[in-house]
């Protein structure tokens, strides 16, 4: 992460550092005196026609702005308030290469003019795509043009090179257009980039401009530039180059709004489908400029457009969209004498289904071995970030594309979740939103709700709950998938009590607007604690949770890509995603049921030198050679010699001697690869301990 550790060179370190506030450094005097409410003219004034200057700052060589408001020579943010529909920036630098300037304008990323300047305080964080990006510059490496796609990285935090993967062609090993803000404050990033409109994309991602190091807590020099840095870090991190410029001026602009929106979708938003197979998407507001005579809403998808119009001062449209593999664009236009303006444009809106994934590290399902990015789809979405930092989590309130290989970043959902979602998208032609709230290495009490403040961002439950509320999907979650228990160390009573409370809270909060209510899926963990497959109290209790109304138990046996705690993608998370998909398909989409449910014993009976395990389904099973070693017999000095499947849903176990005195049978599975007992889908027999009859 960028961090100055002494008066010498900046270095990158992996440990978490706590920044302290430094005294404000002296700033360069304004280049030109300005009257109250006016700013100095800029090189961008022609490009910025129709915009109003709101903030202007002659950037110093050293900032030290952490938890301080920069000394803007112009500040009209209080006057502007929320009354704008576009944001623009002009950065001017004069140095060895002569005068350089860049202008860029975009859809607003905030409805508060106070948030468009340099972010200097905790929570002032923007990390998102923006549409309809306009760029003009005299720097050759910057691509001038209109209608581009942009990406913003604006925060007072330190940050790491690791990428969220929201941006095509960004690097996870350099500081560029897609970096990862971390909890410590004290470096700062204010960057606008040009990126490809799709993932993947043939377009290279590159900087429009960057201003960094303005919240560094000592006397470090600002790092800034226009375009991509031709040497060093591409986004000018560590450049420490402010002293090479005699002028460093940033001016922020807005375009005054003529319509105030009160309801509209976000870019890339997934709206839960209703029982009619689609969604109503309200667009509402009021006219605020007397020139406007009419507003017109155009809703477009797959070459077809539906138009709505109104001449009323207050308007509300309620178009319907279909839940299918089609994205919708909403364009609101205001017209009148001498006025014809697109006041809002929202792209990539879809109707679909919502799922929550929760638990510890095997629910996070980060990349351990093998990549899952091939499963990503433009119809897989997520909202916010599953980061454990409440301030960063609370600031991320936009829709992202769901990604599988990275964790705790914007759009992270985990490898098996992205595989499960992709199978649903491809098979049932419906977009899917995945909300992953998992956090590795935590016992079940970590995930509980703070009943006094359910939205407490200091709690895991509160962070997830706020994301669901911000996305507008609270009460419309189709299913919750839970994988946790390794950190409960085989304490069944604690785990069951914690899950029972969680289930009650989930049912109250997540609910479902779809007939039948939400469904809940509990993975029986492979080990508890990690590496231990012989401890059975917690895993048997998890198997029993499958008998709770609305709860289905899922198996992790049969997955050979296992390292004693986590899973590779092939033979692990990929298969886990397939198994979860099959169960969701059966329960919620009318998919096939044969060979889907994990093999689950109902009873064990003894006869002669055999034990017969009666299963709950008659699905045929495959028994690998050597599977007998994973069974344990209690009450008699005998072992299991062989296992065979018998039609009618039976496993017949031959013992080394008479079954006389046998009191219980345990199947505990094992670490690593097979042998296994599996059904047609490859799902393994659940671990169990049952008395004999």
Short mmCIF file of C-alpha atoms in Angstrom, two decimals, residues 290-654:
data_model
loop_
_atom_site.label_atom_id
_atom_site.label_comp_id
_atom_site.label_asym_id
_atom_site.label_seq_id
_atom_site.Cartn_x
_atom_site.Cartn_y
_atom_site.Cartn_z
CA UNK A 290 -39.08 27.00 -16.13
CA UNK A 291 -37.67 26.32 -19.60
CA UNK A 292 -38.70 22.66 -19.40
CA UNK A 293 -42.04 21.96 -21.04
CA UNK A 294 -41.90 18.17 -21.22
CA UNK A 295 -39.96 15.20 -19.91
CA UNK A 296 -39.66 12.02 -21.91
CA UNK A 297 -38.48 8.61 -20.72
CA UNK A 298 -37.12 6.14 -23.28
CA UNK A 299 -36.66 2.53 -22.13
CA UNK A 300 -34.59 0.51 -24.60
CA UNK A 301 -33.56 -3.14 -24.83
CA UNK A 302 -32.56 -5.46 -27.66
CA UNK A 303 -33.35 -2.88 -30.33
CA UNK A 304 -36.82 -2.03 -29.00
CA UNK A 305 -37.78 1.24 -27.31
CA UNK A 306 -40.79 2.19 -25.22
CA UNK A 307 -41.47 5.89 -24.71
CA UNK A 308 -43.29 7.69 -21.89
CA UNK A 309 -43.81 11.45 -21.63
CA UNK A 310 -45.30 14.02 -19.28
CA UNK A 311 -45.79 17.79 -19.21
CA UNK A 312 -46.69 17.87 -15.50
CA UNK A 313 -44.33 19.62 -13.10
CA UNK A 314 -44.24 16.44 -11.02
CA UNK A 315 -44.04 13.19 -12.98
CA UNK A 316 -43.79 9.47 -12.34
CA UNK A 317 -43.34 6.69 -14.88
CA UNK A 318 -43.61 2.99 -13.99
CA UNK A 319 -42.34 0.92 -16.94
CA UNK A 320 -42.08 -2.86 -16.72
CA UNK A 321 -39.00 -4.86 -17.66
CA UNK A 322 -38.78 -8.59 -18.32
CA UNK A 323 -36.66 -11.01 -16.27
CA UNK A 324 -34.43 -12.38 -19.00
CA UNK A 325 -30.96 -12.07 -20.48
CA UNK A 326 -31.51 -8.54 -21.67
CA UNK A 327 -30.22 -5.25 -20.30
CA UNK A 328 -32.32 -2.11 -20.27
CA UNK A 329 -31.26 1.50 -20.78
CA UNK A 330 -33.33 4.28 -19.20
CA UNK A 331 -32.86 7.73 -20.74
CA UNK A 332 -34.73 10.74 -19.38
CA UNK A 333 -34.79 13.82 -21.59
CA UNK A 334 -36.07 17.35 -20.82
CA UNK A 335 -37.19 19.63 -23.64
CA UNK A 336 -38.50 23.17 -24.02
CA UNK A 337 -37.76 26.42 -25.84
CA UNK A 338 -34.01 26.42 -26.52
CA UNK A 339 -33.52 23.29 -24.38
CA UNK A 340 -33.06 19.62 -25.29
CA UNK A 341 -31.07 17.74 -22.67
CA UNK A 342 -30.54 14.17 -21.49
CA UNK A 343 -30.83 14.70 -17.74
CA UNK A 344 -30.27 11.08 -16.68
CA UNK A 345 -29.13 7.87 -18.34
CA UNK A 346 -29.02 4.50 -16.58
CA UNK A 347 -27.52 1.48 -18.32
CA UNK A 348 -27.43 -2.26 -17.73
CA UNK A 349 -30.62 -2.50 -15.64
CA UNK A 350 -31.97 -6.06 -15.33
CA UNK A 351 -34.69 -8.05 -13.58
CA UNK A 352 -33.76 -11.28 -11.80
CA UNK A 353 -33.19 -13.24 -8.60
CA UNK A 354 -31.25 -12.52 -5.40
CA UNK A 355 -29.17 -14.89 -3.24
CA UNK A 356 -27.09 -14.42 -0.10
CA UNK A 357 -23.91 -16.39 0.63
CA UNK A 358 -22.71 -16.26 4.22
CA UNK A 359 -20.25 -17.97 6.57
CA UNK A 360 -16.49 -18.20 7.00
CA UNK A 361 -13.61 -18.79 4.58
CA UNK A 362 -15.22 -21.56 2.54
CA UNK A 363 -18.14 -19.21 1.94
CA UNK A 364 -15.71 -16.44 0.96
CA UNK A 365 -14.26 -19.10 -1.38
CA UNK A 366 -11.31 -17.04 -2.54
CA UNK A 367 -8.88 -18.38 -5.10
CA UNK A 368 -6.64 -21.02 -3.51
CA UNK A 369 -5.81 -23.10 -6.59
CA UNK A 370 -7.32 -22.51 -10.00
CA UNK A 371 -9.27 -19.57 -11.38
CA UNK A 372 -13.04 -19.15 -11.64
CA UNK A 373 -13.08 -15.96 -13.70
CA UNK A 374 -14.28 -17.90 -16.75
CA UNK A 375 -17.64 -18.20 -14.94
CA UNK A 376 -18.22 -14.45 -14.73
CA UNK A 377 -21.11 -13.03 -16.73
CA UNK A 378 -22.57 -9.58 -17.42
CA UNK A 379 -25.79 -11.00 -15.94
CA UNK A 380 -24.17 -11.80 -12.60
CA UNK A 381 -24.29 -8.79 -10.32
CA UNK A 382 -23.43 -7.79 -6.77
CA UNK A 383 -23.79 -4.66 -4.68
CA UNK A 384 -21.27 -3.01 -2.40
CA UNK A 385 -18.31 -4.79 -0.86
CA UNK A 386 -17.99 -7.62 1.69
CA UNK A 387 -15.03 -5.87 3.32
CA UNK A 388 -14.82 -6.10 7.10
CA UNK A 389 -14.08 -2.37 7.36
CA UNK A 390 -17.39 -0.71 8.26
CA UNK A 391 -16.35 2.68 6.91
CA UNK A 392 -15.34 1.31 3.51
CA UNK A 393 -18.39 -0.97 3.42
CA UNK A 394 -20.73 1.91 4.21
CA UNK A 395 -19.26 4.03 1.43
CA UNK A 396 -19.70 1.40 -1.31
CA UNK A 397 -23.31 1.84 -2.37
CA UNK A 398 -23.27 0.99 -6.06
CA UNK A 399 -23.88 -2.09 -8.22
CA UNK A 400 -20.92 -4.07 -9.53
CA UNK A 401 -20.31 -7.15 -11.64
CA UNK A 402 -19.99 -10.31 -9.53
CA UNK A 403 -16.43 -11.67 -9.40
CA UNK A 404 -15.20 -15.00 -8.04
CA UNK A 405 -11.43 -15.04 -7.56
CA UNK A 406 -10.84 -12.10 -5.21
CA UNK A 407 -12.34 -11.56 -1.77
CA UNK A 408 -13.56 -8.61 0.33
CA UNK A 409 -13.60 -6.21 -2.61
CA UNK A 410 -16.32 -4.54 -4.62
CA UNK A 411 -18.38 -7.27 -6.29
CA UNK A 412 -16.61 -10.22 -4.59
CA UNK A 413 -18.92 -13.25 -4.28
CA UNK A 414 -16.55 -16.26 -4.15
CA UNK A 415 -15.68 -19.06 -6.55
CA UNK A 416 -18.49 -21.53 -5.89
CA UNK A 417 -21.10 -18.77 -5.76
CA UNK A 418 -20.06 -17.38 -9.14
CA UNK A 419 -20.16 -20.90 -10.61
CA UNK A 420 -23.61 -21.52 -9.08
CA UNK A 421 -24.88 -18.19 -10.38
CA UNK A 422 -23.51 -18.76 -13.87
CA UNK A 423 -25.28 -22.12 -14.09
CA UNK A 424 -28.59 -20.45 -13.11
CA UNK A 425 -28.06 -17.67 -15.66
CA UNK A 426 -27.22 -20.04 -18.49
CA UNK A 427 -29.91 -22.62 -17.76
CA UNK A 428 -32.89 -20.50 -16.74
CA UNK A 429 -32.02 -17.31 -18.66
CA UNK A 430 -32.45 -15.08 -15.63
CA UNK A 431 -29.96 -12.54 -14.19
CA UNK A 432 -28.73 -13.26 -10.67
CA UNK A 433 -27.49 -10.98 -7.89
CA UNK A 434 -25.17 -12.51 -5.29
CA UNK A 435 -24.49 -10.91 -1.90
CA UNK A 436 -21.53 -12.47 -0.10
CA UNK A 437 -21.11 -11.43 3.53
CA UNK A 438 -18.62 -14.12 4.57
CA UNK A 439 -15.57 -13.59 6.77
CA UNK A 440 -12.92 -16.28 7.24
CA UNK A 441 -11.87 -17.81 10.54
CA UNK A 442 -14.81 -16.63 12.64
CA UNK A 443 -17.10 -18.55 15.05
CA UNK A 444 -20.85 -18.31 14.74
CA UNK A 445 -21.27 -15.52 17.29
CA UNK A 446 -19.36 -13.21 14.90
CA UNK A 447 -22.29 -13.36 12.45
CA UNK A 448 -25.10 -12.52 14.88
CA UNK A 449 -27.37 -9.49 14.59
CA UNK A 450 -27.09 -6.60 17.01
CA UNK A 451 -30.78 -6.42 17.89
CA UNK A 452 -30.40 -2.94 19.37
CA UNK A 453 -28.99 -1.69 16.04
CA UNK A 454 -29.48 -4.22 13.21
CA UNK A 455 -27.66 -1.94 10.74
CA UNK A 456 -24.55 -1.57 12.91
CA UNK A 457 -21.64 -1.34 10.45
CA UNK A 458 -19.32 -2.59 13.17
CA UNK A 459 -21.02 -5.98 12.88
CA UNK A 460 -20.90 -8.49 10.07
CA UNK A 461 -24.70 -8.79 10.08
CA UNK A 462 -25.14 -5.01 9.94
CA UNK A 463 -22.79 -4.60 6.99
CA UNK A 464 -24.64 -7.26 4.99
CA UNK A 465 -28.04 -5.91 6.02
CA UNK A 466 -27.13 -2.37 4.94
CA UNK A 467 -25.97 -3.65 1.55
CA UNK A 468 -29.28 -5.45 1.01
CA UNK A 469 -31.19 -2.34 2.03
CA UNK A 470 -29.09 -0.05 -0.17
CA UNK A 471 -29.63 -2.37 -3.12
CA UNK A 472 -33.39 -2.32 -2.59
CA UNK A 473 -33.64 -6.11 -2.23
CA UNK A 474 -34.38 -6.50 1.47
CA UNK A 475 -37.30 -8.89 1.85
CA UNK A 476 -36.79 -10.29 -1.66
CA UNK A 477 -33.98 -12.80 -1.15
CA UNK A 478 -34.79 -16.15 -2.76
CA UNK A 479 -32.21 -18.17 -0.88
CA UNK A 480 -29.45 -18.01 1.74
CA UNK A 481 -26.48 -20.41 1.53
CA UNK A 482 -24.52 -20.89 4.78
CA UNK A 483 -21.07 -22.48 5.11
CA UNK A 484 -19.59 -22.12 8.60
CA UNK A 485 -18.51 -24.30 11.50
CA UNK A 486 -14.79 -25.00 11.30
CA UNK A 487 -14.11 -22.24 13.83
CA UNK A 488 -16.76 -23.59 16.23
CA UNK A 489 -14.38 -26.48 16.94
CA UNK A 490 -16.97 -29.27 17.03
CA UNK A 491 -19.08 -27.44 19.64
CA UNK A 492 -22.49 -28.57 18.44
CA UNK A 493 -24.60 -26.83 21.08
CA UNK A 494 -23.03 -23.43 20.46
CA UNK A 495 -23.33 -23.85 16.71
CA UNK A 496 -26.97 -24.95 16.76
CA UNK A 497 -27.97 -22.17 19.15
CA UNK A 498 -26.21 -19.58 16.99
CA UNK A 499 -27.71 -20.88 13.78
CA UNK A 500 -31.21 -21.00 15.29
CA UNK A 501 -30.94 -17.31 16.20
CA UNK A 502 -29.52 -16.42 12.80
CA UNK A 503 -32.29 -18.28 11.01
CA UNK A 504 -34.92 -16.40 12.99
CA UNK A 505 -33.29 -13.06 12.10
CA UNK A 506 -32.86 -14.00 8.44
CA UNK A 507 -36.49 -14.94 8.18
CA UNK A 508 -37.51 -11.62 9.70
CA UNK A 509 -35.16 -9.50 7.58
CA UNK A 510 -34.49 -11.22 4.27
CA UNK A 511 -37.91 -12.78 3.64
CA UNK A 512 -39.17 -13.13 0.11
CA UNK A 513 -41.80 -11.47 -2.02
CA UNK A 514 -42.00 -14.67 -4.07
CA UNK A 515 -44.55 -17.31 -3.13
CA UNK A 516 -43.10 -19.92 -0.80
CA UNK A 517 -40.70 -17.58 0.97
CA UNK A 518 -36.92 -17.74 1.15
CA UNK A 519 -35.08 -21.05 1.29
CA UNK A 520 -32.09 -21.70 3.54
CA UNK A 521 -29.21 -24.05 2.71
CA UNK A 522 -26.69 -25.28 5.28
CA UNK A 523 -23.43 -26.88 4.22
CA UNK A 524 -22.25 -29.69 6.44
CA UNK A 525 -18.61 -28.71 6.89
CA UNK A 526 -15.89 -31.15 5.94
CA UNK A 527 -13.88 -30.60 9.12
CA UNK A 528 -14.36 -28.98 12.53
CA UNK A 529 -11.79 -27.75 13.33
CA UNK A 530 -9.86 -27.63 10.06
CA UNK A 531 -8.01 -30.87 9.42
CA UNK A 532 -10.18 -32.96 11.76
CA UNK A 533 -12.70 -35.27 10.10
CA UNK A 534 -13.22 -37.65 13.02
CA UNK A 535 -14.88 -35.14 15.38
CA UNK A 536 -18.58 -35.60 14.61
CA UNK A 537 -20.76 -33.69 17.08
CA UNK A 538 -21.06 -30.48 15.06
CA UNK A 539 -21.36 -32.18 11.69
CA UNK A 540 -24.10 -34.53 12.91
CA UNK A 541 -25.91 -31.50 14.34
CA UNK A 542 -25.64 -29.76 10.96
CA UNK A 543 -27.11 -32.81 9.26
CA UNK A 544 -30.04 -32.63 11.65
CA UNK A 545 -30.58 -28.94 10.79
CA UNK A 546 -31.78 -30.18 7.41
CA UNK A 547 -34.94 -31.38 9.16
CA UNK A 548 -35.87 -27.78 10.07
CA UNK A 549 -38.72 -26.37 8.01
CA UNK A 550 -37.37 -24.44 5.02
CA UNK A 551 -33.77 -25.63 5.63
CA UNK A 552 -31.87 -27.97 3.31
CA UNK A 553 -28.54 -29.56 4.20
CA UNK A 554 -25.78 -29.73 1.57
CA UNK A 555 -22.73 -32.01 1.51
CA UNK A 556 -19.03 -31.27 1.11
CA UNK A 557 -18.05 -34.93 0.91
CA UNK A 558 -17.20 -36.12 -2.58
CA UNK A 559 -14.98 -33.08 -3.26
CA UNK A 560 -11.45 -34.35 -3.79
CA UNK A 561 -9.76 -30.98 -4.30
CA UNK A 562 -9.50 -30.48 -0.53
CA UNK A 563 -6.40 -29.44 1.43
CA UNK A 564 -7.70 -30.18 4.92
CA UNK A 565 -9.56 -26.88 5.22
CA UNK A 566 -10.13 -25.19 1.84
CA UNK A 567 -10.69 -26.30 -1.72
CA UNK A 568 -9.13 -25.95 -5.13
CA UNK A 569 -11.44 -24.76 -7.87
CA UNK A 570 -11.42 -27.99 -9.91
CA UNK A 571 -12.63 -30.83 -7.73
CA UNK A 572 -13.65 -28.32 -5.08
CA UNK A 573 -15.42 -24.99 -5.37
CA UNK A 574 -16.43 -25.63 -8.97
CA UNK A 575 -18.19 -28.86 -8.02
CA UNK A 576 -19.64 -27.23 -4.93
CA UNK A 577 -21.18 -24.58 -7.16
CA UNK A 578 -22.61 -27.27 -9.43
CA UNK A 579 -24.16 -29.11 -6.50
CA UNK A 580 -25.68 -25.91 -5.07
CA UNK A 581 -27.04 -25.02 -8.51
CA UNK A 582 -28.72 -28.43 -8.85
CA UNK A 583 -30.48 -28.08 -5.49
CA UNK A 584 -31.63 -24.51 -6.21
CA UNK A 585 -32.81 -25.61 -9.65
CA UNK A 586 -34.86 -28.39 -8.06
CA UNK A 587 -36.35 -26.22 -5.31
CA UNK A 588 -36.93 -22.91 -7.07
CA UNK A 589 -36.90 -23.42 -10.84
CA UNK A 590 -38.64 -26.75 -11.40
CA UNK A 591 -35.43 -28.53 -12.25
CA UNK A 592 -34.84 -32.29 -12.00
CA UNK A 593 -34.72 -33.96 -8.59
CA UNK A 594 -33.10 -37.33 -9.32
CA UNK A 595 -29.54 -37.58 -8.06
CA UNK A 596 -29.61 -34.04 -6.62
CA UNK A 597 -30.11 -34.39 -2.87
CA UNK A 598 -27.03 -35.35 -0.82
CA UNK A 599 -27.24 -39.02 0.20
CA UNK A 600 -28.65 -38.83 3.73
CA UNK A 601 -29.22 -41.80 6.06
CA UNK A 602 -32.55 -42.37 7.78
CA UNK A 603 -31.65 -45.38 9.98
CA UNK A 604 -29.09 -48.11 10.62
CA UNK A 605 -30.10 -51.71 11.37
CA UNK A 606 -27.96 -54.70 12.34
CA UNK A 607 -28.35 -58.27 11.13
CA UNK A 608 -25.80 -61.04 11.46
CA UNK A 609 -22.47 -59.58 10.41
CA UNK A 610 -23.99 -56.76 8.41
CA UNK A 611 -25.23 -53.23 9.00
CA UNK A 612 -27.81 -51.79 6.61
CA UNK A 613 -28.01 -48.02 6.17
CA UNK A 614 -31.44 -47.03 4.88
CA UNK A 615 -31.16 -43.76 2.93
CA UNK A 616 -33.84 -41.10 2.61
CA UNK A 617 -33.93 -41.38 -1.17
CA UNK A 618 -33.69 -44.25 -3.61
CA UNK A 619 -31.14 -42.47 -5.82
CA UNK A 620 -28.52 -44.91 -7.05
CA UNK A 621 -25.07 -44.43 -5.48
CA UNK A 622 -21.54 -45.18 -6.57
CA UNK A 623 -19.32 -46.72 -3.89
CA UNK A 624 -15.59 -46.34 -4.52
CA UNK A 625 -13.24 -49.12 -3.48
CA UNK A 626 -11.78 -48.35 -0.08
CA UNK A 627 -14.77 -46.33 1.20
CA UNK A 628 -15.22 -48.81 4.06
CA UNK A 629 -12.26 -47.24 5.89
CA UNK A 630 -14.28 -44.09 6.61
CA UNK A 631 -16.87 -45.91 8.76
CA UNK A 632 -16.55 -46.42 12.51
CA UNK A 633 -18.50 -48.96 14.55
CA UNK A 634 -19.25 -48.37 18.25
CA UNK A 635 -20.12 -50.97 20.87
CA UNK A 636 -18.32 -53.97 19.39
CA UNK A 637 -14.76 -54.86 18.40
CA UNK A 638 -15.51 -55.09 14.70
CA UNK A 639 -14.65 -53.05 11.62
CA UNK A 640 -16.33 -52.46 8.29
CA UNK A 641 -14.81 -54.73 5.65
CA UNK A 642 -16.80 -53.65 2.61
CA UNK A 643 -19.65 -51.41 1.49
CA UNK A 644 -22.08 -52.02 -1.36
CA UNK A 645 -25.10 -50.16 -2.68
CA UNK A 646 -28.37 -52.09 -2.85
CA UNK A 647 -31.40 -51.00 -4.89
CA UNK A 648 -34.06 -49.27 -2.85
CA UNK A 649 -31.72 -46.76 -1.26
CA UNK A 650 -29.62 -49.06 0.94
CA UNK A 651 -25.95 -49.28 1.83
CA UNK A 652 -24.99 -52.76 3.02
CA UNK A 653 -21.89 -52.83 5.24
CA UNK A 654 -20.19 -56.15 5.83
#
